[in-house]
Coordinates of N, CA and C in Angstrom, one line a residue:
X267 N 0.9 -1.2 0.0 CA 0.0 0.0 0.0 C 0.9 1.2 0.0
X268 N 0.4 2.3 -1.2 CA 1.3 3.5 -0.8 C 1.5 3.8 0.6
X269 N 2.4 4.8 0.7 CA 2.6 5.6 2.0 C 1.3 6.7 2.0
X270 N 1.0 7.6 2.5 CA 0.0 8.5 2.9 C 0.7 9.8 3.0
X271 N 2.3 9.6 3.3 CA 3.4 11.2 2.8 C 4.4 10.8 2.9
X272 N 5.2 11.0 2.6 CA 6.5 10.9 2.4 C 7.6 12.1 3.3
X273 N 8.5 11.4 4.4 CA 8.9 12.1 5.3 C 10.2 12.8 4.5
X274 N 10.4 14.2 4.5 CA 11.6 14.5 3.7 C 12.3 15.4 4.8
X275 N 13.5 15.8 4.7 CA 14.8 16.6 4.4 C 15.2 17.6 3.8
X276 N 15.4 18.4 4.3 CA 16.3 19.6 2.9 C 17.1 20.1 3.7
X277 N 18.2 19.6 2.7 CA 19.8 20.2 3.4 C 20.0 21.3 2.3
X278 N 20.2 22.2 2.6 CA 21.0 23.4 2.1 C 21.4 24.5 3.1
X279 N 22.9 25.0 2.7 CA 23.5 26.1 2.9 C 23.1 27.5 3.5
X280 N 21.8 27.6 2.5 CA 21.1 28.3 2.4 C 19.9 29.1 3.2
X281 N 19.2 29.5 4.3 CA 18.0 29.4 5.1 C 16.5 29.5 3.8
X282 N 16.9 30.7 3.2 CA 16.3 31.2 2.2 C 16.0 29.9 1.3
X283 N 16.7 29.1 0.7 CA 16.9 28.1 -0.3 C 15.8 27.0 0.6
X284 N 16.0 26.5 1.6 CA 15.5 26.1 2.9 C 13.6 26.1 2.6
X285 N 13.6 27.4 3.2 CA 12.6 28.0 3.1 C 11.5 27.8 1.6
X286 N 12.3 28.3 0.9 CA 11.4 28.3 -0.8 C 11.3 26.7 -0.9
X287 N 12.0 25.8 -0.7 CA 12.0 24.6 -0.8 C 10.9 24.0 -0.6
X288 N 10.7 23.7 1.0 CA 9.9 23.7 1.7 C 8.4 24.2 1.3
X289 N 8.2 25.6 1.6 CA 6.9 25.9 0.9 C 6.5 25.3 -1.1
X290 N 7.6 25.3 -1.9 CA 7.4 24.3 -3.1 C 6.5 23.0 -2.3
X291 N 7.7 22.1 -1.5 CA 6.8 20.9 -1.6 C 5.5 20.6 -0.8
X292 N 5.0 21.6 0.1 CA 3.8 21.9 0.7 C 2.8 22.3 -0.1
X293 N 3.0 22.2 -1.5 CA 2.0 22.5 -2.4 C 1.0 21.0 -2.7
X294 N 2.2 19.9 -2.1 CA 2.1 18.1 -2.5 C 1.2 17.7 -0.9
X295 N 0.4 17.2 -0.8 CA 0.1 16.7 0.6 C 0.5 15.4 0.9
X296 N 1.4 14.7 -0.3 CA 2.2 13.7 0.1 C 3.6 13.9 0.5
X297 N 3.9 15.1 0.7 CA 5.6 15.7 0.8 C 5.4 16.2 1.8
X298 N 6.0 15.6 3.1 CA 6.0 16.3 4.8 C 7.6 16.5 5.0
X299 N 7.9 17.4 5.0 CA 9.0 18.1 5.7 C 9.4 18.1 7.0
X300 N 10.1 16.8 7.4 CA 10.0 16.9 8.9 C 11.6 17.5 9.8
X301 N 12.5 17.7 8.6 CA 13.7 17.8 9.4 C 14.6 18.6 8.3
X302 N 15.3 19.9 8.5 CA 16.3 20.8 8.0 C 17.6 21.0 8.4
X303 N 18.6 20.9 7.5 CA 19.6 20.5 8.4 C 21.0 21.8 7.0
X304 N 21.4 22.6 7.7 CA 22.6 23.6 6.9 C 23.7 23.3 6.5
X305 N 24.0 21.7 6.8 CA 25.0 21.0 6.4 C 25.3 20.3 5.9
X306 N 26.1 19.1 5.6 CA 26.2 17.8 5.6 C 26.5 17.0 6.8
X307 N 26.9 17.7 7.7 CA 27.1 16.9 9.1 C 25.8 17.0 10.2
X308 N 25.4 18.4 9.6 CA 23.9 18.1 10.3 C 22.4 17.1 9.3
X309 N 23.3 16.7 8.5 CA 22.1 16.0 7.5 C 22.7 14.6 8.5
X310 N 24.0 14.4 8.5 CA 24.0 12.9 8.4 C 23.6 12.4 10.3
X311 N 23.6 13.2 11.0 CA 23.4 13.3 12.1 C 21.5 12.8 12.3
X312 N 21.0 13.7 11.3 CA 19.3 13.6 11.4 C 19.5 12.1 10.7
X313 N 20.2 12.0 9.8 CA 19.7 10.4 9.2 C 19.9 9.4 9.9
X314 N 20.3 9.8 11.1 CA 21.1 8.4 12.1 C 19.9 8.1 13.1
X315 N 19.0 9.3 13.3 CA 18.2 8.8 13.7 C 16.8 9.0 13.6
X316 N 16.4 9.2 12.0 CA 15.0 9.1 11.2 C 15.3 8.7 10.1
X317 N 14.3 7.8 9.8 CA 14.0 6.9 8.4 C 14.0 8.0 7.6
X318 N 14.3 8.7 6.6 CA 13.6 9.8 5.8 C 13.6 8.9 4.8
X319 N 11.8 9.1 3.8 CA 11.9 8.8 2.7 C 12.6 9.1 1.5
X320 N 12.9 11.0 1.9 CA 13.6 11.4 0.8 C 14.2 12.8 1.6
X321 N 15.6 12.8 0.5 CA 16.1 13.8 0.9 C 16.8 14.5 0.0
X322 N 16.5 16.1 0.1 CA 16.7 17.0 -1.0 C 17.8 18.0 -0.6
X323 N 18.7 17.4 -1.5 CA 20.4 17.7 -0.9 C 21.1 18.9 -2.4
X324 N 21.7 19.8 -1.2 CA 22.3 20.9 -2.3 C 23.8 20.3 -2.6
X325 N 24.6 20.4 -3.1 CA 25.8 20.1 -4.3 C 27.1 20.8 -2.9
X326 N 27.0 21.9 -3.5 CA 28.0 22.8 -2.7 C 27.6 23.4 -1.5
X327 N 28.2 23.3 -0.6 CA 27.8 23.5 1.1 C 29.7 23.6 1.7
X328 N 29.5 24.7 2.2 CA 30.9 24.5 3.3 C 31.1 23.5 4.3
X329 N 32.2 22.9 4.6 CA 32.0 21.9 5.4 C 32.4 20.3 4.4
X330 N 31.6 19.7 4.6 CA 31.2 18.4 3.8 C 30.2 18.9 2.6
X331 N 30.7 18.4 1.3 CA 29.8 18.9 0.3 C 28.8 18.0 0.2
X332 N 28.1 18.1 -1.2 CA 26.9 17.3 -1.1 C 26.9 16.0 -1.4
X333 N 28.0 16.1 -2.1 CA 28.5 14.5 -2.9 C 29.2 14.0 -1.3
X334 N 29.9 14.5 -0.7 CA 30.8 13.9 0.3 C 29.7 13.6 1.0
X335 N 28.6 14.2 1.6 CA 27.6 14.0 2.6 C 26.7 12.8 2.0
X336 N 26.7 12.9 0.6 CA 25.8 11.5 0.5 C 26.5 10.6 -0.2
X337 N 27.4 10.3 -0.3 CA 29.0 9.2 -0.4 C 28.6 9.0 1.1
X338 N 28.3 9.4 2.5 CA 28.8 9.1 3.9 C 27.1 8.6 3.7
X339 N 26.2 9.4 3.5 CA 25.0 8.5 3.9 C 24.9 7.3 3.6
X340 N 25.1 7.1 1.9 CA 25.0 5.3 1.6 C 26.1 4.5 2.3
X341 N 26.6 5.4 2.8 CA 28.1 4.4 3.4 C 27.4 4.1 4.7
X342 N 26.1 4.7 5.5 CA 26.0 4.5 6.9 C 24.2 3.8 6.5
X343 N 24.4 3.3 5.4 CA 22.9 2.5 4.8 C 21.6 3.2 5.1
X344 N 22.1 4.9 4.7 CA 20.9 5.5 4.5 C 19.7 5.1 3.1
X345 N 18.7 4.8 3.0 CA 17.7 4.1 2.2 C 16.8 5.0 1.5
X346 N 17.1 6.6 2.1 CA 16.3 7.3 1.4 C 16.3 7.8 -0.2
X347 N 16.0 8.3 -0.9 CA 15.4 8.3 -2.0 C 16.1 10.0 -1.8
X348 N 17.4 10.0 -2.7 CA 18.2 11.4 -2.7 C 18.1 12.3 -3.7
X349 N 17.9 13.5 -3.7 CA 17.5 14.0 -5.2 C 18.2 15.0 -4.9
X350 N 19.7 15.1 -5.6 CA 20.4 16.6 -5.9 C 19.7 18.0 -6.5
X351 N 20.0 19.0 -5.9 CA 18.8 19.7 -6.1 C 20.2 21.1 -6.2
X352 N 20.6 21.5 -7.5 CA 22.1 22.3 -7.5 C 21.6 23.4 -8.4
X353 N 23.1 24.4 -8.6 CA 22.8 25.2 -9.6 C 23.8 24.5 -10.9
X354 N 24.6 23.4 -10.7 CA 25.6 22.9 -11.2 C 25.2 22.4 -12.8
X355 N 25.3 22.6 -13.6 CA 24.6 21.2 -14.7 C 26.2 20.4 -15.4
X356 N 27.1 20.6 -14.2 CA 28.2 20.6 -15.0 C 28.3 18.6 -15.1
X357 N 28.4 18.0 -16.5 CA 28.2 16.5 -16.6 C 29.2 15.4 -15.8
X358 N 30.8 16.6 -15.2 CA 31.3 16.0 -14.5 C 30.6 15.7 -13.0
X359 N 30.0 16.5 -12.8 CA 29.1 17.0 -11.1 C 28.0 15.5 -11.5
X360 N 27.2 15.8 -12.2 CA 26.5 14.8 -12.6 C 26.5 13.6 -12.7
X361 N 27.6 13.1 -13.0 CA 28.0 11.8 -13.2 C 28.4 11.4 -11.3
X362 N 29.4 12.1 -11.1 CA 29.6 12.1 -9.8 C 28.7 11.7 -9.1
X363 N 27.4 12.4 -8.7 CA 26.7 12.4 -7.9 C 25.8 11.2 -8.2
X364 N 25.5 11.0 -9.8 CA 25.0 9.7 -9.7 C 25.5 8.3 -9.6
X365 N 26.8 8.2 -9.7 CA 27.3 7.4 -9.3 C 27.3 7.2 -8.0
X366 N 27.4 8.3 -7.2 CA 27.8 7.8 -5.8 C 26.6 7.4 -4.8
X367 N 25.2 7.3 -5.9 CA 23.9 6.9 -5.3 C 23.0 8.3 -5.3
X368 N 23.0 9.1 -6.0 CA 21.3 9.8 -5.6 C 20.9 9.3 -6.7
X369 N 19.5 9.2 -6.8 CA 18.1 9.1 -7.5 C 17.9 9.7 -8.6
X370 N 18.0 10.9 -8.1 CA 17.5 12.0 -9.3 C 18.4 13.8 -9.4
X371 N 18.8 14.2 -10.2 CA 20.0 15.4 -10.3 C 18.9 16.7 -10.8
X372 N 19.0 17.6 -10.4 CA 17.6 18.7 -10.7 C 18.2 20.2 -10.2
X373 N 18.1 20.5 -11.6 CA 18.3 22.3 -11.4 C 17.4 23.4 -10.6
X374 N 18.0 24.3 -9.9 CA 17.3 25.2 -8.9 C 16.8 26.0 -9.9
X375 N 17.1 26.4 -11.5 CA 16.7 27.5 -12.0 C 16.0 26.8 -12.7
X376 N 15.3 25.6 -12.6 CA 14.1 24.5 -13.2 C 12.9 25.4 -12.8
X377 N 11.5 25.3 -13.3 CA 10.2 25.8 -13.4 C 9.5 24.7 -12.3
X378 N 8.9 25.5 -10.7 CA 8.8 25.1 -9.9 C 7.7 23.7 -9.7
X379 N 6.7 23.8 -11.3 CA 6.2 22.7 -11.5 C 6.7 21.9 -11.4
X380 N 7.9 21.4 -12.8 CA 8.5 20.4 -12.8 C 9.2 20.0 -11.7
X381 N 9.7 20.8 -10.9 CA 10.7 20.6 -9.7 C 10.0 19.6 -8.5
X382 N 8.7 20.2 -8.3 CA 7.7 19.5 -7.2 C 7.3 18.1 -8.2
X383 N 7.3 18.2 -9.5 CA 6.6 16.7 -10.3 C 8.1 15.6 -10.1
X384 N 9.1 15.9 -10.9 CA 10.1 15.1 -10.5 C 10.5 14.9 -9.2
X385 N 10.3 15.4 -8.2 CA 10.6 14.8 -7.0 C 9.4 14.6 -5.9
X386 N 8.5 14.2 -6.7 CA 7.7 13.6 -6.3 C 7.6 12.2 -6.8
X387 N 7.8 12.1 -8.2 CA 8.1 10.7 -9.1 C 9.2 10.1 -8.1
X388 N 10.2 11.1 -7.6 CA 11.6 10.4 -7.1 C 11.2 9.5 -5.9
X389 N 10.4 10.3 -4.6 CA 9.9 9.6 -3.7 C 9.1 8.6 -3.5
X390 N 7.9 8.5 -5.0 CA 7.5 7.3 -5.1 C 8.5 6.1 -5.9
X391 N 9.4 6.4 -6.5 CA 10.2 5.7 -6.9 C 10.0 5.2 -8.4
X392 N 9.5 6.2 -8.9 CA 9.0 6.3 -10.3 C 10.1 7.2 -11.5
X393 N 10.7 8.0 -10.7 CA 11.4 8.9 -11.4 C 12.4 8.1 -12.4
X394 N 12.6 8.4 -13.7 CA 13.3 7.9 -14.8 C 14.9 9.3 -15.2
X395 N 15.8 8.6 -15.3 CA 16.8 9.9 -15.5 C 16.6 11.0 -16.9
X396 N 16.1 11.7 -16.9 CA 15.7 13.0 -17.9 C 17.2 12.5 -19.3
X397 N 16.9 13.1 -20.5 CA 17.7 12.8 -21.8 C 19.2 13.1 -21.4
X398 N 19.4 14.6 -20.6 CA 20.1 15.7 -20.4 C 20.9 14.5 -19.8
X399 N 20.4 14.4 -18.2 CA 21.4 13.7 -17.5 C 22.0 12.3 -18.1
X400 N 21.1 11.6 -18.8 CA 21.4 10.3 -19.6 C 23.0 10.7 -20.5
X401 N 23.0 11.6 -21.0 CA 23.4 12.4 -22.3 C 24.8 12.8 -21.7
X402 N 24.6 13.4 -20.4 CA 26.0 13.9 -19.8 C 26.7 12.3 -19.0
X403 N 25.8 11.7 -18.6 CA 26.5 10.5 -18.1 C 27.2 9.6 -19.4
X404 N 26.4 9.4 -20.6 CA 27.6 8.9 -21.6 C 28.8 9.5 -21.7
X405 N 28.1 11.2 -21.9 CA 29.9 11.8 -22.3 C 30.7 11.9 -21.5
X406 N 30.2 11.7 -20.2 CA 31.6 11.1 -19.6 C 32.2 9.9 -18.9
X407 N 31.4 8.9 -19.6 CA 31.8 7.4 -19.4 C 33.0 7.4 -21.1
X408 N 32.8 8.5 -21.7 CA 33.3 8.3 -23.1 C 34.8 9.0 -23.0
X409 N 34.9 10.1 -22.1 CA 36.0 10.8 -21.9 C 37.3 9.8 -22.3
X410 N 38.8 10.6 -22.3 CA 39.7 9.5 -22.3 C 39.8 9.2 -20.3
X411 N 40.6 8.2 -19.9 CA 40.9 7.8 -19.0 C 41.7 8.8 -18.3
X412 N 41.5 9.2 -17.0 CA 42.2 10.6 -16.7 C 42.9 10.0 -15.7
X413 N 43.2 8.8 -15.1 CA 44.1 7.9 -14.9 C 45.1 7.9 -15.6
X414 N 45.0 8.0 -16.8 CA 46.6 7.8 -17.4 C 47.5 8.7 -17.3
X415 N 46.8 10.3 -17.1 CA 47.9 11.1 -16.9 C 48.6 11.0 -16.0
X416 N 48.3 9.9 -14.4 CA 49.3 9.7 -13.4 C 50.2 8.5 -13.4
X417 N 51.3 9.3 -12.9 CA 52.8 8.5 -13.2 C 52.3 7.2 -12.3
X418 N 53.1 5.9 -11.7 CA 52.9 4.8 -12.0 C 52.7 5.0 -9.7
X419 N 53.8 5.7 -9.4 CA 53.6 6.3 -8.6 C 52.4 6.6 -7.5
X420 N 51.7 7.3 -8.2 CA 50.6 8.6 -7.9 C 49.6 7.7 -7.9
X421 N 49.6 6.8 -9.1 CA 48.3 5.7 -9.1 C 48.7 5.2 -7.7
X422 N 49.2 4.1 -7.3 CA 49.6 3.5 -6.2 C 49.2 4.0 -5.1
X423 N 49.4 5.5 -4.8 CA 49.0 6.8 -3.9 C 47.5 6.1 -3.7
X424 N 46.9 6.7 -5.4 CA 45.7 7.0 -5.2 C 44.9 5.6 -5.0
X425 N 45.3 4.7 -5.4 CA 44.6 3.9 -5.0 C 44.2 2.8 -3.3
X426 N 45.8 3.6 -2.4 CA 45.9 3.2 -1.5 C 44.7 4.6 -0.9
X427 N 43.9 5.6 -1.1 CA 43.7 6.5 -0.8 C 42.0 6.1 -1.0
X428 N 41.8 5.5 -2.0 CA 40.6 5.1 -2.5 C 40.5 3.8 -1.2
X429 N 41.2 3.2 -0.8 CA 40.9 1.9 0.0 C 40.4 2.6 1.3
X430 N 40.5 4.0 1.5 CA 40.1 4.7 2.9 C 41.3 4.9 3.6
X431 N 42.3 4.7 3.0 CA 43.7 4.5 4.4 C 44.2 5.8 4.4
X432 N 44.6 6.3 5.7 CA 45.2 7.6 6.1 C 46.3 8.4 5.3
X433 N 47.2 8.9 5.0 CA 48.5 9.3 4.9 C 49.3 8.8 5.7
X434 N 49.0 8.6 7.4 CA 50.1 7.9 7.8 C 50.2 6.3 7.3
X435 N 49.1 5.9 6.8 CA 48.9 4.4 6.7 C 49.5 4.1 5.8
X436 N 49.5 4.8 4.3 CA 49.9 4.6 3.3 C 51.2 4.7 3.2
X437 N 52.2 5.9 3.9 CA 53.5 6.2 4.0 C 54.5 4.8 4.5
X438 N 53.0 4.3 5.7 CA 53.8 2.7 6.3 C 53.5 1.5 5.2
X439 N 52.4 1.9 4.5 CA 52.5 0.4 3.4 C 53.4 0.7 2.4
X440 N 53.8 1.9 1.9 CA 54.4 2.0 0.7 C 56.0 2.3 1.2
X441 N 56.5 2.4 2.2 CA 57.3 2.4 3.3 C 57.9 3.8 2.3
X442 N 57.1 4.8 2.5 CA 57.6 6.4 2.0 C 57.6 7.2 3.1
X443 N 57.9 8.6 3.4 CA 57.2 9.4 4.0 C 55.9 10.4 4.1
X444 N 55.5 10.5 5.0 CA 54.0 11.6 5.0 C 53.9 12.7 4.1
X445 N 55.3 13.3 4.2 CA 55.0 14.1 3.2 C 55.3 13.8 1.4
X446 N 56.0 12.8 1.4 CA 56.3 12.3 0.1 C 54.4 11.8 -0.5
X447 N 54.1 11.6 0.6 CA 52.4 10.8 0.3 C 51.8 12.5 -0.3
X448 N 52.2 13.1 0.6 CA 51.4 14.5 0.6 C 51.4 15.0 -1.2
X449 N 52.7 15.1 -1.3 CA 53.0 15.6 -2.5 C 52.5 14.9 -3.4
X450 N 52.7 13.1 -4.1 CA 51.9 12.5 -4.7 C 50.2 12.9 -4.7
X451 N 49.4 13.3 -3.6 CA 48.1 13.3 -3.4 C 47.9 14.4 -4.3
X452 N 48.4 15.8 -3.9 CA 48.5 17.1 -4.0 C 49.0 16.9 -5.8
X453 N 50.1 15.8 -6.1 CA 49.9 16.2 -7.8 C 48.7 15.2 -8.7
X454 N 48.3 14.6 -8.1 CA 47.3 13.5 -8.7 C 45.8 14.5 -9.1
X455 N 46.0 15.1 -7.6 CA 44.5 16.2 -7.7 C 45.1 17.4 -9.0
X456 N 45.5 17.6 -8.8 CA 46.1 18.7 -9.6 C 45.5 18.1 -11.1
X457 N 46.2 16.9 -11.4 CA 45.9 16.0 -13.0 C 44.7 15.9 -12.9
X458 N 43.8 15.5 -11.9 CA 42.6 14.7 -12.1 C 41.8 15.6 -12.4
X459 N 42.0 17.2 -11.9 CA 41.3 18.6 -11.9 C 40.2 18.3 -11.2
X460 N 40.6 17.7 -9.8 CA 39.4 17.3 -8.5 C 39.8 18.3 -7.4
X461 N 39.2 18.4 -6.6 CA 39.5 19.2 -5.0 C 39.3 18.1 -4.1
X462 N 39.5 17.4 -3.7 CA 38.9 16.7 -2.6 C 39.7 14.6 -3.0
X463 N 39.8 14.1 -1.7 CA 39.9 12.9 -1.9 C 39.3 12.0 -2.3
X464 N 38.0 12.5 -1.7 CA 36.6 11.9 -2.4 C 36.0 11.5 -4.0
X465 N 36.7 13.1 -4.7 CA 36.1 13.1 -5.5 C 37.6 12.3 -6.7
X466 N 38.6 12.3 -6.4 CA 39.4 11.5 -6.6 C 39.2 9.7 -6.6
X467 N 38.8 9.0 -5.5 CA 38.6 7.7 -5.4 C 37.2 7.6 -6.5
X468 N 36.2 8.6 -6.6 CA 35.1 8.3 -7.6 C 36.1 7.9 -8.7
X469 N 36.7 8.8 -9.3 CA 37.5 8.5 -10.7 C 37.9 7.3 -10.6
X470 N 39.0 7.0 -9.9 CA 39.7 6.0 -9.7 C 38.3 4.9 -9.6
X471 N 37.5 4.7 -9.1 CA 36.3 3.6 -8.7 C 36.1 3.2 -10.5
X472 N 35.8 4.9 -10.9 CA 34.8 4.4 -12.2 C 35.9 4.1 -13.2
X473 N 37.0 4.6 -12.6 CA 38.5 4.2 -14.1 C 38.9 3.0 -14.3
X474 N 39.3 2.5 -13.0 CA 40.1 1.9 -12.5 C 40.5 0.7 -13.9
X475 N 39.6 0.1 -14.0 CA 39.4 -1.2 -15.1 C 39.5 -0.8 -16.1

């Protein structure tokens, strides 16, 4: 039997973003808003202790970003139904985020119909990926391998980096030093044209083979 509403989330940065959000899905009487959170640490904190059916997560956030906050949720067997909700349409961002498990990817400067209709599809679990997103996820399953640009070295780095292990951990498996690790990390991001370790192990996940 359906649900009777659907318990949601909105994390953004934003109070304002928050706010307009919110009143959007109060237009749905199956969209209950039970919990707002300005972070990603305060998102992952509310999911530790409510079920949420769905949760409507911004991209860039200080702190933990949106990808890093929901890379940590499915990592802590969050089950809710995640719908990126950015100003980004960039197909790298895209791909990213669906890889790392949300549902559905949706622009803030989208027409507030469609916004409330797709993520209402999302929460019942009907939502299908739009042409756009389909389209940006080929072109960049198509890209060349951005692995290759790293020396034989830096892979080794990165891959010990991808397994979760520290800098000190790595410096003792690869019997290097911390900062020798440092430097490898620091030129791999550089090549990969990533900020973050996170967004590094994605590559390596989806390259790797």
């Amino acid at each position: 039997m359906a649900a009777t509403s659907y318990k949601v989330m909105i994390v953004d940065d934003h109070p304002l973003m928050i706010r307009a959000v919110e009143q959007l899905l109060c237009l749905s009487p199956l969209l209950q808003v039970v919990a707002r959170a300005n972070n990603g640490s305060e998102a992952l904190m509310a999911a530790r202790v409510t079920a949420f059916d769905l949760i409507i997560l911004d991209l860039n956030m200080p702190g933990l970003s949106g990808l890093e906050t929901l890379i940590s949720l499915r990592a802590e067997g969050c089950q809710a139904k995640i719908v990126v909700l950015t100003v980004s349409d960039s197909p790298a961002d895209i791909a990213n985020l669906i890889h790392a498990g949300a549902d559905a990817y949706l622009l803030k400067d989208s027409e507030p119909e469609y916004l409330l209709e797709q993520i209402l599809q999302t929460a019942q679990g009907q939502h299908t990926l739009g042409a756009n997103i389909q389209t940006s996820l080929e072109a960049e399953k198509n890209k060349i391998n951005p692995l290759q640009k790293l020396t034989e070295r830096e892979f080794v780095v990165l891959r010990e980096v991808a397994k979760g292990l520290s800098n000190k951990q790595i410096a003792q498996e690869l019997l290097i030093s911390e900062e020798t690790v440092k430097v490898h990390i620091r030129n791999f991001l550089r090549k990969l044209e990533v900020h973050s370790r996170v967004a590094a192990t994605l590559l390596f996940l989806e390259y790797k083979s």
